[in-house]
Amino acid sequence: MAKPTTDKTTDKKTDKSKNAMAVSEPEYPLTTMAVVAPLVGWLIPGAGHILLKRYGRGILLLVSVVAMFLIGLGMQGRIYKPNGGDILDILGFVGDVGSGALYFLARIMDWGNVMAANAAADYGKTFLIVAGLLNFIAAADAHHIALGKKP
């Protein structure tokens, strides 16, 4: 019985063509939903997950972010405005704007404009910032789900 022979030169050519295809095509193609879900999720906390039919996670995120935001306002937390001043003010603004529509509603209604000098106000400010940061993470999670990176 004769052993089948393989030609090494043709194997190398097919390997190179497979590698070229792998480089040119992304593993997780960018879809419309992968762009829309995080944007909607940022604007309305949890809505990106609800859009992706992850109802439990979406409602949990909605309740968590809104509750943290309202607790922060109830504790007279400060909402940062966009400015080019102190680096901590800039970072506070980035954290606050992460709450999406809640931030814009608070700015329109002039909430969180109190300059209270007590411990509760400092904790409230922290609640507001962390609510925004949690919403940023939720939007990134919605993006990964929409891409198919996460089951």
Coordinates of N, CA, C and O in Angstrom, one line a residue:
M1 N 0.8 -1.2 0.0 CA 0.0 0.0 0.0 C 0.9 1.2 0.0 O 1.8 1.4 0.8
A2 N 0.6 2.1 -0.9 CA 1.4 3.3 -1.1 C 0.8 4.4 -0.2 O -0.4 4.6 -0.1
K3 N 1.7 5.2 0.4 CA 1.3 6.4 1.2 C 1.0 7.5 0.3 O 1.7 7.8 -0.7
P4 N -0.1 8.3 0.6 CA -0.4 9.4 -0.2 C 0.7 10.5 0.0 O 1.2 10.7 1.1
T5 N 1.1 11.1 -1.0 CA 2.1 12.2 -0.9 C 1.5 13.5 -1.0 O 0.4 13.7 -1.6
T6 N 2.1 14.5 -0.3 CA 1.5 15.8 -0.3 C 2.6 16.7 -0.8 O 3.8 16.6 -0.5
D7 N 2.2 17.7 -1.5 CA 3.1 18.7 -2.0 C 3.2 19.9 -1.1 O 2.2 20.5 -0.8
K8 N 4.3 20.1 -0.5 CA 4.5 21.2 0.5 C 4.3 22.6 -0.1 O 3.8 23.4 0.6
T9 N 4.6 22.8 -1.3 CA 4.4 24.1 -1.9 C 3.0 24.5 -2.0 O 2.6 25.6 -1.7
T10 N 2.1 23.6 -2.3 CA 0.7 24.0 -2.4 C 0.1 24.2 -1.1 O -0.8 25.0 -0.9
D11 N 0.5 23.4 0.0 CA 0.0 23.6 1.3 C 0.4 25.0 1.8 O -0.4 25.7 2.5
K12 N 1.6 25.5 1.5 CA 2.0 26.8 2.0 C 1.1 27.9 1.3 O 0.8 28.9 1.9
K13 N 0.8 27.7 0.0 CA 0.0 28.7 -0.7 C -1.4 28.8 -0.1 O -1.9 29.9 0.1
T14 N -2.0 27.7 0.2 CA -3.3 27.7 0.8 C -3.3 28.3 2.2 O -4.2 29.0 2.6
D15 N -2.3 28.0 2.9 CA -2.2 28.6 4.3 C -2.1 30.1 4.2 O -2.7 30.8 5.0
K16 N -1.3 30.6 3.2 CA -1.2 32.1 3.1 C -2.5 32.7 2.7 O -2.8 33.8 3.1
S17 N -3.2 32.0 1.8 CA -4.5 32.6 1.4 C -5.5 32.6 2.5 O -6.3 33.5 2.6
K18 N -5.5 31.6 3.4 CA -6.4 31.5 4.5 C -6.0 32.7 5.5 O -6.9 33.3 6.0
N19 N -4.7 32.9 5.7 CA -4.3 34.0 6.6 C -4.7 35.3 6.0 O -5.1 36.2 6.7
A20 N -4.6 35.5 4.7 CA -4.9 36.8 4.1 C -6.4 37.0 4.2 O -6.8 38.2 4.5
M21 N -7.2 36.0 4.1 CA -8.7 36.2 4.3 C -9.0 36.5 5.7 O -9.9 37.3 6.0
A22 N -8.3 35.9 6.7 CA -8.5 36.1 8.1 C -8.2 37.6 8.5 O -8.8 38.2 9.3
V23 N -7.2 38.1 7.9 CA -6.8 39.5 8.1 C -7.8 40.5 7.5 O -8.1 41.5 8.2
S24 N -8.3 40.2 6.4 CA -9.1 41.2 5.7 C -10.5 41.2 6.2 O -11.2 42.2 6.2
E25 N -11.1 40.1 6.7 CA -12.4 40.0 7.3 C -12.4 40.1 8.8 O -11.7 39.3 9.4
P26 N -13.1 41.0 9.4 CA -13.1 41.1 10.9 C -13.8 39.9 11.5 O -14.7 39.4 10.9
E27 N -13.3 39.5 12.6 CA -14.0 38.4 13.3 C -15.4 38.7 13.7 O -16.3 37.9 13.6
Y28 N -15.6 39.9 14.2 CA -16.9 40.4 14.6 C -17.3 41.6 13.7 O -16.9 42.7 14.0
P29 N -18.1 41.4 12.7 CA -18.4 42.5 11.8 C -19.3 43.5 12.5 O -20.1 43.2 13.3
L30 N -19.0 44.8 12.2 CA -19.8 45.9 12.8 C -21.1 46.0 12.1 O -21.2 46.1 10.9
T31 N -22.2 45.8 12.9 CA -23.5 45.9 12.3 C -24.2 47.2 12.8 O -23.7 47.9 13.6
T32 N -25.4 47.4 12.2 CA -26.1 48.6 12.6 C -26.5 48.5 14.1 O -26.4 49.5 14.8
M33 N -26.9 47.3 14.5 CA -27.3 47.2 15.9 C -26.2 47.4 16.9 O -26.3 47.9 18.0
A34 N -24.9 47.1 16.4 CA -23.8 47.3 17.3 C -23.4 48.7 17.5 O -22.7 49.1 18.4
V35 N -24.0 49.6 16.6 CA -23.8 51.0 16.8 C -25.0 51.6 17.5 O -24.9 52.5 18.4
V36 N -26.2 51.2 17.1 CA -27.4 51.8 17.7 C -27.6 51.4 19.2 O -28.0 52.2 20.0
A37 N -27.4 50.1 19.5 CA -27.6 49.6 20.9 C -26.9 50.4 22.0 O -27.4 50.9 22.9
P38 N -25.6 50.6 21.8 CA -24.9 51.4 22.8 C -25.3 52.9 22.9 O -25.3 53.5 23.9
L39 N -25.6 53.5 21.7 CA -26.0 54.9 21.7 C -27.4 55.0 22.4 O -27.5 55.9 23.3
V40 N -28.3 54.1 22.1 CA -29.6 54.2 22.8 C -29.4 53.8 24.3 O -30.1 54.5 25.2
G41 N -28.6 52.9 24.6 CA -28.3 52.5 26.0 C -27.6 53.6 26.8 O -27.9 53.7 28.0
W42 N -26.8 54.4 26.1 CA -26.2 55.6 26.8 C -27.3 56.7 27.1 O -27.4 57.2 28.2
L43 N -28.1 56.9 26.1 CA -29.1 58.0 26.2 C -30.2 57.6 27.2 O -30.5 58.4 28.1
I44 N -30.7 56.4 27.2 CA -31.7 55.9 28.2 C -31.1 54.7 28.8 O -30.9 53.6 28.2
P45 N -30.7 54.8 30.1 CA -30.0 53.6 30.8 C -30.8 52.3 30.6 O -32.0 52.3 30.9
G46 N -30.1 51.3 30.2 CA -30.7 50.0 30.1 C -31.5 49.7 28.8 O -31.8 48.6 28.4
A47 N -31.7 50.8 28.0 CA -32.5 50.6 26.8 C -31.7 49.8 25.7 O -32.4 49.2 24.9
G48 N -30.4 49.9 25.7 CA -29.7 49.1 24.7 C -29.8 47.6 24.9 O -30.0 46.9 24.0
H49 N -29.9 47.2 26.2 CA -30.1 45.8 26.5 C -31.5 45.4 26.2 O -31.7 44.3 25.7
I50 N -32.5 46.3 26.5 CA -33.8 46.0 26.2 C -34.0 45.8 24.6 O -34.7 44.9 24.2
L51 N -33.3 46.7 23.9 CA -33.4 46.6 22.4 C -32.8 45.3 21.9 O -33.3 44.8 20.9
L52 N -31.8 44.8 22.6 CA -31.2 43.5 22.3 C -32.0 42.3 22.9 O -31.5 41.2 22.9
K53 N -33.1 42.5 23.4 CA -34.0 41.5 24.1 C -33.4 40.9 25.3 O -33.6 39.7 25.6
R54 N -32.6 41.6 26.0 CA -32.0 41.2 27.3 C -32.8 42.0 28.4 O -32.3 42.9 29.0
Y55 N -34.1 41.6 28.5 CA -35.0 42.4 29.3 C -34.6 42.5 30.8 O -34.7 43.6 31.4
G56 N -34.2 41.4 31.4 CA -33.8 41.4 32.8 C -32.7 42.3 33.1 O -32.7 43.1 34.0
R57 N -31.6 42.2 32.3 CA -30.4 43.0 32.5 C -30.7 44.5 32.2 O -30.3 45.4 32.9
G58 N -31.6 44.7 31.2 CA -31.9 46.1 30.8 C -32.7 46.8 31.9 O -32.4 48.0 32.3
I59 N -33.7 46.1 32.5 CA -34.5 46.7 33.6 C -33.6 46.9 34.8 O -33.8 47.9 35.5
L60 N -32.8 45.9 35.1 CA -31.9 46.1 36.3 C -31.0 47.3 36.1 O -30.8 48.1 37.1
L61 N -30.4 47.5 34.9 CA -29.6 48.6 34.7 C -30.4 49.9 34.8 O -29.9 50.9 35.4
L62 N -31.5 50.0 34.2 CA -32.4 51.1 34.3 C -32.7 51.5 35.7 O -32.5 52.7 36.1
V63 N -33.1 50.6 36.5 CA -33.4 50.8 37.9 C -32.2 51.3 38.7 O -32.2 52.2 39.5
S64 N -31.0 50.6 38.4 CA -29.8 50.9 39.2 C -29.3 52.3 38.9 O -29.0 53.1 39.8
V65 N -29.2 52.7 37.6 CA -28.7 54.0 37.2 C -29.6 55.1 37.6 O -29.2 56.1 38.2
V66 N -30.9 54.9 37.4 CA -31.9 56.0 37.8 C -31.9 56.1 39.3 O -31.9 57.3 39.8
A67 N -31.8 55.0 40.0 CA -31.9 55.1 41.5 C -30.6 55.8 42.0 O -30.7 56.7 42.9
M68 N -29.4 55.5 41.5 CA -28.2 56.1 41.9 C -28.2 57.6 41.6 O -27.8 58.5 42.4
F69 N -28.8 58.0 40.4 CA -28.8 59.4 40.0 C -29.8 60.1 41.0 O -29.4 61.2 41.4
L70 N -30.9 59.6 41.2 CA -31.9 60.2 42.1 C -31.4 60.3 43.6 O -31.6 61.3 44.2
I71 N -30.7 59.3 44.0 CA -30.2 59.4 45.4 C -29.1 60.5 45.4 O -29.1 61.2 46.4
G72 N -28.3 60.5 44.4 CA -27.3 61.6 44.4 C -27.9 63.0 44.4 O -27.4 63.9 45.1
L73 N -29.0 63.2 43.6 CA -29.7 64.5 43.6 C -30.3 64.7 45.0 O -30.3 65.9 45.5
G74 N -30.9 63.7 45.6 CA -31.5 63.8 46.9 C -30.6 64.2 48.0 O -30.9 64.8 49.0
M75 N -29.3 63.8 47.8 CA -28.3 64.2 48.8 C -27.6 65.5 48.5 O -26.6 65.8 49.0
Q76 N -28.2 66.2 47.6 CA -27.7 67.6 47.1 C -26.4 67.5 46.5 O -25.5 68.3 46.6
G77 N -26.2 66.4 45.7 CA -24.9 66.3 44.9 C -24.9 67.3 43.8 O -25.9 67.7 43.2
R78 N -23.7 67.7 43.5 CA -23.4 68.7 42.4 C -23.3 68.0 41.1 O -22.7 66.9 40.9
I79 N -23.9 68.6 40.1 CA -23.8 68.1 38.7 C -22.8 69.0 38.0 O -23.0 70.3 38.0
Y80 N -21.8 68.4 37.5 CA -20.7 69.2 36.8 C -21.2 69.7 35.5 O -21.9 69.1 34.7
K81 N -20.7 70.9 35.1 CA -21.0 71.5 33.8 C -19.7 71.4 33.0 O -18.6 71.3 33.5
P82 N -19.9 71.5 31.6 CA -18.7 71.4 30.8 C -17.9 72.7 30.9 O -18.4 73.8 30.8
N83 N -16.6 72.5 31.2 CA -15.7 73.6 31.3 C -14.3 73.1 31.1 O -14.0 71.9 31.1
G84 N -13.4 74.0 30.8 CA -12.0 73.7 30.5 C -11.1 74.0 31.7 O -9.9 74.2 31.5
G85 N -11.6 74.0 32.9 CA -10.9 74.4 34.1 C -10.1 73.2 34.7 O -9.3 72.5 34.0
D86 N -10.4 72.9 35.9 CA -9.7 71.9 36.7 C -9.9 70.5 36.2 O -11.0 70.2 35.7
I87 N -8.9 69.7 36.2 CA -9.0 68.4 35.7 C -10.1 67.5 36.4 O -10.8 66.7 35.8
L88 N -10.2 67.8 37.7 CA -11.2 67.0 38.4 C -12.6 67.4 38.0 O -13.6 66.6 38.0
D89 N -12.8 68.7 37.7 CA -14.1 69.2 37.1 C -14.4 68.5 35.8 O -15.5 68.2 35.5
I90 N -13.4 68.4 35.0 CA -13.5 67.8 33.6 C -13.9 66.3 33.8 O -14.8 65.8 33.1
L91 N -13.2 65.6 34.7 CA -13.5 64.2 34.9 C -14.9 64.0 35.5 O -15.6 63.1 35.2
G92 N -15.3 64.9 36.4 CA -16.6 64.9 37.0 C -17.7 65.1 36.0 O -18.7 64.4 36.0
F93 N -17.4 66.0 35.0 CA -18.4 66.2 33.9 C -18.5 65.0 33.0 O -19.6 64.6 32.7
V94 N -17.4 64.3 32.7 CA -17.4 63.1 31.9 C -18.2 62.0 32.6 O -19.1 61.3 32.0
G95 N -18.0 61.9 34.0 CA -18.8 60.9 34.7 C -20.3 61.2 34.7 O -21.1 60.4 34.6
D96 N -20.6 62.5 34.9 CA -22.0 62.9 35.0 C -22.7 62.7 33.6 O -23.9 62.3 33.6
V97 N -22.1 63.1 32.5 CA -22.7 63.1 31.2 C -22.9 61.6 30.8 O -23.7 61.3 29.9
G98 N -22.3 60.7 31.5 CA -22.5 59.3 31.2 C -23.9 58.8 31.5 O -24.4 57.8 31.0
S99 N -24.6 59.6 32.3 CA -26.0 59.3 32.6 C -27.0 59.5 31.5 O -28.2 59.2 31.6
G100 N -26.5 60.1 30.4 CA -27.3 60.3 29.2 C -28.4 61.4 29.4 O -28.2 62.5 29.9
A101 N -29.6 61.0 29.1 CA -30.8 61.9 29.2 C -31.0 62.4 30.6 O -31.5 63.5 30.8
L102 N -30.7 61.6 31.6 CA -30.8 62.1 33.0 C -30.0 63.3 33.3 O -30.4 64.2 33.9
Y103 N -28.8 63.3 32.7 CA -27.9 64.5 32.9 C -28.5 65.7 32.2 O -28.5 66.8 32.8
F104 N -29.0 65.6 31.0 CA -29.5 66.7 30.3 C -30.8 67.2 30.9 O -31.1 68.4 31.0
L105 N -31.6 66.3 31.4 CA -32.8 66.7 32.1 C -32.5 67.5 33.4 O -33.1 68.5 33.7
A106 N -31.5 67.0 34.1 CA -31.0 67.7 35.3 C -30.5 69.1 35.0 O -30.8 70.0 35.8
R107 N -29.8 69.2 33.9 CA -29.3 70.5 33.5 C -30.4 71.5 33.1 O -30.4 72.6 33.5
I108 N -31.4 70.9 32.4 CA -32.5 71.8 31.9 C -33.3 72.2 33.1 O -33.7 73.4 33.2
M109 N -33.5 71.3 34.1 CA -34.4 71.6 35.2 C -33.6 72.3 36.3 O -34.1 72.7 37.4
D110 N -32.3 72.6 36.1 CA -31.4 73.2 37.0 C -31.3 72.5 38.4 O -31.2 73.1 39.4
W111 N -31.3 71.2 38.3 CA -31.0 70.3 39.5 C -29.6 70.2 39.7 O -28.8 70.2 38.8
G112 N -29.1 69.9 40.9 CA -27.7 69.7 41.2 C -26.9 70.9 41.1 O -25.7 70.8 40.9
N113 N -27.5 72.1 41.2 CA -26.7 73.3 41.1 C -26.4 73.9 42.5 O -26.0 75.0 42.6
V114 N -26.7 73.1 43.6 CA -26.5 73.6 44.9 C -25.0 73.4 45.3 O -24.4 72.3 45.1
M115 N -24.4 74.4 45.9 CA -23.0 74.3 46.4 C -23.1 74.0 47.9 O -22.8 74.9 48.7
A116 N -23.5 72.8 48.3 CA -23.6 72.4 49.7 C -22.2 72.0 50.2 O -21.5 71.2 49.5
A117 N -21.8 72.4 51.4 CA -20.5 72.0 51.9 C -20.8 71.0 53.1 O -20.5 71.4 54.3
N118 N -21.3 69.9 52.8 CA -21.4 68.9 53.9 C -21.1 67.5 53.3 O -20.9 67.3 52.1
A119 N -21.0 66.5 54.2 CA -20.6 65.2 53.7 C -21.6 64.5 52.8 O -21.2 63.9 51.9
A120 N -22.9 64.8 53.1 CA -23.9 64.2 52.3 C -23.8 64.7 50.8 O -24.0 63.9 49.9
A121 N -23.5 65.9 50.6 CA -23.4 66.5 49.3 C -22.2 65.8 48.5 O -22.3 65.6 47.3
D122 N -21.1 65.6 49.3 CA -20.0 64.9 48.6 C -20.3 63.5 48.2 O -20.0 63.0 47.1
Y123 N -21.1 62.8 49.1 CA -21.5 61.4 48.7 C -22.5 61.5 47.5 O -22.5 60.6 46.7
G124 N -23.3 62.5 47.5 CA -24.3 62.7 46.5 C -23.6 62.9 45.1 O -24.0 62.3 44.1
K125 N -22.6 63.7 45.2 CA -21.8 64.0 43.9 C -21.2 62.7 43.4 O -21.2 62.4 42.2
T126 N -20.7 61.9 44.3 CA -20.1 60.6 44.0 C -21.2 59.6 43.4 O -20.9 58.9 42.4
F127 N -22.4 59.6 44.0 CA -23.4 58.8 43.4 C -23.8 59.2 42.0 O -24.0 58.4 41.1
L128 N -23.8 60.5 41.7 CA -24.1 61.0 40.4 C -23.0 60.6 39.4 O -23.3 60.1 38.2
I129 N -21.8 60.7 39.7 CA -20.7 60.3 38.8 C -20.7 58.8 38.6 O -20.5 58.4 37.4
V130 N -20.9 58.0 39.6 CA -20.8 56.6 39.5 C -22.0 56.1 38.7 O -21.9 55.1 37.9
A131 N -23.2 56.7 38.8 CA -24.3 56.4 37.9 C -23.9 56.5 36.5 O -24.3 55.7 35.6
G132 N -23.3 57.6 36.1 CA -22.8 57.8 34.7 C -21.8 56.8 34.3 O -21.9 56.3 33.1
L133 N -20.9 56.5 35.1 CA -19.8 55.5 34.8 C -20.4 54.1 34.6 O -20.0 53.4 33.7
L134 N -21.4 53.8 35.4 CA -22.1 52.5 35.3 C -22.8 52.5 34.0 O -22.8 51.4 33.3
N135 N -23.4 53.6 33.6 CA -24.1 53.6 32.3 C -23.2 53.5 31.1 O -23.5 52.9 30.1
F136 N -22.0 54.1 31.2 CA -21.0 53.9 30.2 C -20.6 52.4 30.0 O -20.5 51.9 28.9
I137 N -20.4 51.7 31.1 CA -20.0 50.3 31.1 C -21.2 49.5 30.5 O -21.0 48.6 29.7
A138 N -22.4 49.9 30.8 CA -23.6 49.2 30.3 C -23.7 49.4 28.8 O -24.0 48.4 28.1
A139 N -23.4 50.6 28.3 CA -23.4 50.8 26.9 C -22.3 50.0 26.2 O -22.6 49.4 25.1
A140 N -21.1 49.9 26.8 CA -20.1 49.0 26.2 C -20.5 47.6 26.2 O -20.2 46.8 25.2
D141 N -21.2 47.1 27.2 CA -21.7 45.8 27.3 C -22.7 45.5 26.2 O -22.7 44.4 25.5
A142 N -23.6 46.5 26.0 CA -24.6 46.3 24.9 C -23.9 46.2 23.5 O -24.3 45.4 22.7
H143 N -22.8 47.0 23.3 CA -22.1 46.9 22.1 C -21.5 45.5 21.9 O -21.5 44.9 20.8
H144 N -20.9 45.0 23.0 CA -20.3 43.6 22.9 C -21.3 42.5 22.6 O -21.1 41.6 21.9
I145 N -22.5 42.7 23.2 CA -23.6 41.7 22.9 C -24.0 41.8 21.5 O -24.2 40.8 20.8
A146 N -24.2 43.0 21.0 CA -24.6 43.2 19.6 C -23.6 42.7 18.6 O -24.0 42.2 17.5
L147 N -22.3 42.8 18.9 CA -21.3 42.2 18.0 C -21.2 40.7 18.1 O -20.7 40.1 17.1
G148 N -21.8 40.1 19.1 CA -21.7 38.7 19.2 C -20.5 38.2 20.0 O -20.2 37.0 20.1
K149 N -19.8 39.1 20.7 CA -18.6 38.7 21.5 C -19.1 38.1 22.8 O -18.3 37.5 23.5
K150 N -20.3 38.5 23.2 CA -20.8 38.0 24.5 C -22.2 37.3 24.3 O -23.0 37.8 23.6
P151 N -22.4 36.1 24.9 CA -23.6 35.4 24.6 C -24.8 36.1 25.3 O -24.7 36.9 26.2

